[in-house]
Amino acid sequence: DQQVKQNSPSLSVQEGRISILNCDYTNSMFDYFLWYKKYPAEGPTFLISISSIKDKNEDGRFTVFLNKSAKHLSLHIVPSQPGDSAVYFCAAPEGFQKLVFGTGTRLLVSP
Amino acid sequence: DAGITQSPRYKITETGRQVTLMCHQTWSHSYMFWYRQDLGHGLRLIYYSAAADITDKGEVPDGYVVSRSKTENFPLTLESATRSQTSVYFCASRMAGNSGNTIYFGEGSWLTVV
C-alpha cells in the first residue's frame, strides 16, 4: 500500500509561472517530509524539507506547504524556470531508519 | 570528494545470470540503501544497512541479496536475474541519526535483463 502518493504523473508549466506539485500521505505518524529532485541519468538530490510543527518552509523559489489535517503537502516553485524540468519525489521517514518515496511527478517547464 | 559511486552504470544480462551491482561511498556514512526506480512505482527500497554487517529488507527484497562487510561498500546481487528486475538501481547513503537526515544518491545503474 502506497503510504506517500503523488497522483499527478506529469505537469507542464510555462516559464515564469508557478508550478505546484502535490503529495498526499496516509500514515498520520509521519512528522517530517522531504522533496527530492531528479534529472535524467542522475541520482535524486535533496531539495527542501518540512517538519510537521510547521505549515510552511521556504527556500528561495521553492516553498513547501503542509496541511496535516488533510494529510497533504505541496511544493510551489515560483517563478518556474526551464532548468526546473525534472522528476520530483516527495518522501517521508518511516520509523527511524527508512525513507518512503512517492511515485514522482515529472515537471516540464517550457520557455 | 568522490561521494557515492556505483558500478557498472549500464549492464545488459541474460535471464538466470547472476549480477552484482557495486556501491562505494567515501563519507563513512552509517546507513546505505538500495532503491529501484520503475515507472509508476517511484523509488522502492530493496535493502538497507544501518552499519557494517547489519542489513535489513525493504519493500521489494525478493530476488536480491546484499552484504556489507565494510562500511564503505554495499553490493547488491541478483542471484538469478529475471526480466522483472530490469530497472534503474540507485544506491544511497546517509549519516547516522534519524531517517529524516538527507540521503545522498549515486548516479544509478541501468540494468536490462533479456
Short mmCIF file of C-alpha atoms in Angstrom, two decimals:
data_model
loop_
_atom_site.label_atom_id
_atom_site.label_comp_id
_atom_site.label_asym_id
_atom_site.label_seq_id
_atom_site.Cartn_x
_atom_site.Cartn_y
_atom_site.Cartn_z
CA ASP A 1 0.00 0.00 0.00
CA GLN A 2 1.47 3.32 -1.09
CA GLN A 3 1.89 5.48 2.00
CA VAL A 4 3.06 8.51 0.01
CA LYS A 5 1.14 9.30 -3.14
CA GLN A 6 1.73 11.67 -5.99
CA ASN A 7 -1.35 11.44 -8.12
CA SER A 8 -0.13 13.61 -10.98
CA PRO A 9 2.49 11.77 -13.01
CA SER A 10 3.28 14.88 -15.03
CA LEU A 11 2.87 18.64 -15.05
CA SER A 12 3.58 21.19 -17.77
CA VAL A 13 4.11 24.86 -16.95
CA GLN A 14 5.33 27.89 -18.84
CA GLU A 15 8.49 29.63 -17.78
CA GLY A 16 7.84 32.33 -15.20
CA ARG A 17 4.61 30.82 -13.96
CA ILE A 18 4.02 28.90 -10.74
CA SER A 19 4.48 25.13 -10.57
CA ILE A 20 2.51 23.29 -7.89
CA LEU A 21 3.37 19.68 -7.19
CA ASN A 22 1.14 17.76 -4.83
CA CYS A 23 1.70 14.88 -2.46
CA ASP A 24 -0.70 13.00 -0.19
CA TYR A 25 0.16 10.62 2.61
CA THR A 26 -1.81 8.07 4.57
CA ASN A 27 0.32 7.50 7.66
CA SER A 28 -0.62 10.01 10.35
CA MET A 29 2.60 9.14 12.20
CA PHE A 30 4.70 10.85 9.55
CA ASP A 31 6.12 14.03 11.07
CA TYR A 32 8.73 15.10 8.54
CA PHE A 33 8.63 15.38 4.78
CA LEU A 34 11.22 15.87 2.09
CA TRP A 35 11.25 16.69 -1.59
CA TYR A 36 13.86 15.28 -3.92
CA LYS A 37 14.55 16.35 -7.48
CA LYS A 38 15.86 14.05 -10.17
CA TYR A 39 17.32 14.91 -13.55
CA PRO A 40 17.61 12.23 -16.27
CA ALA A 41 20.62 9.93 -15.89
CA GLU A 42 21.36 11.31 -12.42
CA GLY A 43 20.50 10.28 -8.90
CA PRO A 44 17.87 12.18 -6.91
CA THR A 45 19.08 15.14 -4.89
CA PHE A 46 17.56 16.70 -1.80
CA LEU A 47 15.58 19.88 -2.44
CA ILE A 48 13.64 21.01 0.61
CA SER A 49 12.02 19.59 3.72
CA ILE A 50 9.37 20.46 6.28
CA SER A 51 8.67 19.37 9.81
CA SER A 52 5.13 18.75 10.97
CA ILE A 53 5.46 21.52 13.53
CA LYS A 54 5.43 23.97 10.62
CA ASP A 55 2.94 24.53 7.86
CA LYS A 56 5.33 26.27 5.51
CA ASN A 57 9.02 26.22 4.67
CA GLU A 58 10.62 28.45 2.09
CA ASP A 59 13.98 28.29 0.32
CA GLY A 60 14.39 30.79 -2.48
CA ARG A 61 11.98 29.96 -5.27
CA PHE A 62 10.84 26.78 -3.54
CA THR A 63 8.16 26.66 -0.85
CA VAL A 64 6.63 23.58 0.69
CA PHE A 65 3.25 23.76 2.38
CA LEU A 66 1.93 21.16 4.78
CA ASN A 67 -1.72 20.59 5.66
CA LYS A 68 -1.69 17.97 8.39
CA SER A 69 -5.44 17.67 8.74
CA ALA A 70 -5.71 16.83 5.04
CA LYS A 71 -2.51 14.77 5.04
CA HIS A 72 -1.38 16.80 2.09
CA LEU A 73 1.73 18.70 1.13
CA SER A 74 2.61 20.71 -1.89
CA LEU A 75 5.74 22.12 -3.45
CA HIS A 76 5.48 25.53 -5.09
CA ILE A 77 8.12 26.77 -7.50
CA VAL A 78 7.91 30.46 -8.30
CA PRO A 79 8.92 31.53 -10.87
CA SER A 80 9.41 28.28 -12.74
CA GLN A 81 12.48 28.01 -14.95
CA PRO A 82 13.34 25.54 -17.72
CA GLY A 83 16.13 24.19 -15.53
CA ASP A 84 13.48 23.07 -13.05
CA SER A 85 12.32 20.43 -15.52
CA ALA A 86 12.87 17.17 -13.65
CA VAL A 87 11.07 14.47 -11.73
CA TYR A 88 10.11 15.48 -8.20
CA PHE A 89 9.63 12.94 -5.44
CA CYS A 90 8.10 13.59 -2.06
CA ALA A 91 9.25 11.36 0.77
CA ALA A 92 8.65 10.71 4.44
CA PRO A 93 10.67 8.86 7.10
CA GLU A 94 9.14 5.56 8.08
CA GLY A 95 10.32 4.63 11.51
CA PHE A 96 13.84 5.53 12.48
CA GLN A 97 15.68 4.18 9.51
CA LYS A 98 13.96 4.38 6.15
CA LEU A 99 12.54 6.90 3.73
CA VAL A 100 9.38 6.12 1.82
CA PHE A 101 9.08 7.82 -1.56
CA GLY A 102 6.13 8.73 -3.70
CA THR A 103 5.83 7.75 -7.35
CA GLY A 104 7.13 11.08 -8.62
CA THR A 105 5.81 13.91 -10.78
CA ARG A 106 7.58 14.87 -13.98
CA LEU A 107 7.68 18.65 -14.34
CA LEU A 108 8.26 20.21 -17.73
CA VAL A 109 8.86 23.96 -17.83
CA SER A 110 8.70 25.32 -21.34
CA PRO A 111 10.34 28.60 -22.41
CA ASP B 1 35.31 14.36 -2.87
CA ALA B 2 34.17 11.18 -4.66
CA GLY B 3 30.91 10.81 -2.70
CA ILE B 4 28.95 7.78 -3.69
CA THR B 5 29.76 5.80 -6.81
CA GLN B 6 28.00 2.93 -8.50
CA SER B 7 29.29 0.40 -11.00
CA PRO B 8 28.56 -0.66 -13.59
CA ARG B 9 26.49 2.26 -14.80
CA TYR B 10 24.96 0.19 -17.59
CA LYS B 11 24.57 -3.56 -17.79
CA ILE B 12 22.74 -5.98 -20.06
CA THR B 13 22.46 -9.53 -18.82
CA GLU B 14 20.55 -12.66 -19.62
CA THR B 15 17.76 -14.24 -17.63
CA GLY B 16 19.13 -16.57 -14.99
CA ARG B 17 22.55 -14.95 -14.74
CA GLN B 18 23.94 -13.62 -11.50
CA VAL B 19 24.64 -9.90 -11.49
CA THR B 20 26.29 -7.75 -8.84
CA LEU B 21 25.90 -4.02 -8.66
CA MET B 22 28.60 -2.28 -6.68
CA CYS B 23 28.25 0.75 -4.45
CA HIS B 24 31.03 2.63 -2.73
CA GLN B 25 30.82 5.74 -0.54
CA THR B 26 33.65 7.86 0.81
CA TRP B 27 31.79 9.69 3.57
CA SER B 28 31.84 6.88 6.17
CA HIS B 29 28.07 7.15 6.35
CA SER B 30 26.48 4.59 8.64
CA TYR B 31 23.41 3.95 6.54
CA MET B 32 23.34 2.65 2.99
CA PHE B 33 20.36 1.84 0.82
CA TRP B 34 19.42 0.25 -2.45
CA TYR B 35 16.39 1.58 -4.32
CA ARG B 36 14.96 0.70 -7.68
CA GLN B 37 13.09 3.16 -9.84
CA ASP B 38 10.29 1.97 -12.08
CA LEU B 39 7.64 3.86 -14.00
CA GLY B 40 4.50 4.13 -11.91
CA HIS B 41 6.23 2.94 -8.76
CA GLY B 42 8.68 5.69 -7.99
CA LEU B 43 11.58 4.74 -5.78
CA ARG B 44 11.17 1.50 -3.88
CA LEU B 45 13.52 0.33 -1.19
CA ILE B 46 15.12 -3.06 -1.78
CA TYR B 47 17.52 -3.42 1.14
CA TYR B 48 19.22 -1.16 3.60
CA SER B 49 22.04 -1.34 6.08
CA ALA B 50 22.48 0.55 9.32
CA ALA B 51 26.16 -0.39 9.73
CA ALA B 52 28.70 -2.97 8.64
CA ASP B 53 27.31 -6.49 8.98
CA ILE B 54 23.79 -5.18 9.65
CA THR B 55 21.30 -5.40 6.79
CA ASP B 56 17.54 -5.47 6.57
CA LYS B 57 14.85 -5.93 3.97
CA GLY B 58 13.00 -3.08 2.40
CA GLU B 59 9.80 -3.08 0.41
CA VAL B 60 10.87 -5.30 -2.52
CA PRO B 61 13.72 -7.62 -1.40
CA ASP B 62 12.78 -10.82 -3.24
CA GLY B 63 15.42 -11.98 -5.71
CA TYR B 64 18.14 -9.77 -4.24
CA VAL B 65 20.98 -10.35 -1.81
CA VAL B 66 23.15 -7.75 -0.08
CA SER B 67 26.19 -7.76 2.11
CA ARG B 68 28.12 -5.12 4.00
CA SER B 69 31.45 -6.37 5.21
CA LYS B 70 32.92 -2.85 5.10
CA THR B 71 31.25 0.44 5.95
CA GLU B 72 32.04 1.95 2.57
CA ASN B 73 30.73 -0.84 0.33
CA PHE B 74 27.23 -2.18 -0.17
CA PRO B 75 26.97 -4.54 -3.15
CA LEU B 76 23.61 -5.71 -4.45
CA THR B 77 23.43 -9.14 -6.06
CA LEU B 78 20.70 -10.51 -8.26
CA GLU B 79 21.17 -14.23 -7.79
CA SER B 80 19.23 -15.29 -10.89
CA ALA B 81 18.16 -12.28 -12.90
CA THR B 82 14.61 -12.05 -14.22
CA ARG B 83 13.10 -9.66 -16.75
CA SER B 84 11.08 -8.04 -13.97
CA GLN B 85 14.37 -6.90 -12.47
CA THR B 86 15.04 -4.68 -15.45
CA SER B 87 15.21 -1.30 -13.76
CA VAL B 88 17.34 1.60 -12.67
CA TYR B 89 19.05 0.91 -9.37
CA PHE B 90 20.15 3.66 -7.02
CA CYS B 91 22.48 3.26 -4.12
CA ALA B 92 22.26 5.87 -1.38
CA SER B 93 23.79 6.69 1.96
CA ARG B 94 23.26 8.96 4.94
CA MET B 95 24.73 9.75 8.30
CA ALA B 96 23.64 8.03 11.47
CA GLY B 97 20.67 9.58 13.21
CA ASN B 98 17.04 9.77 12.35
CA SER B 99 15.65 8.83 8.97
CA GLY B 100 14.91 12.46 8.13
CA ASN B 101 18.59 13.11 7.59
CA THR B 102 19.40 13.83 3.98
CA ILE B 103 20.02 10.80 1.81
CA TYR B 104 22.67 11.11 -0.89
CA PHE B 105 22.17 9.08 -4.02
CA GLY B 106 24.58 7.64 -6.52
CA GLU B 107 24.07 8.24 -10.22
CA GLY B 108 22.29 4.97 -10.82
CA SER B 109 22.91 1.65 -12.52
CA TRP B 110 20.77 0.84 -15.56
CA LEU B 111 20.16 -2.90 -15.72
CA THR B 112 18.45 -4.67 -18.59
CA VAL B 113 17.63 -8.36 -18.29
CA VAL B 114 16.93 -10.03 -21.64
#
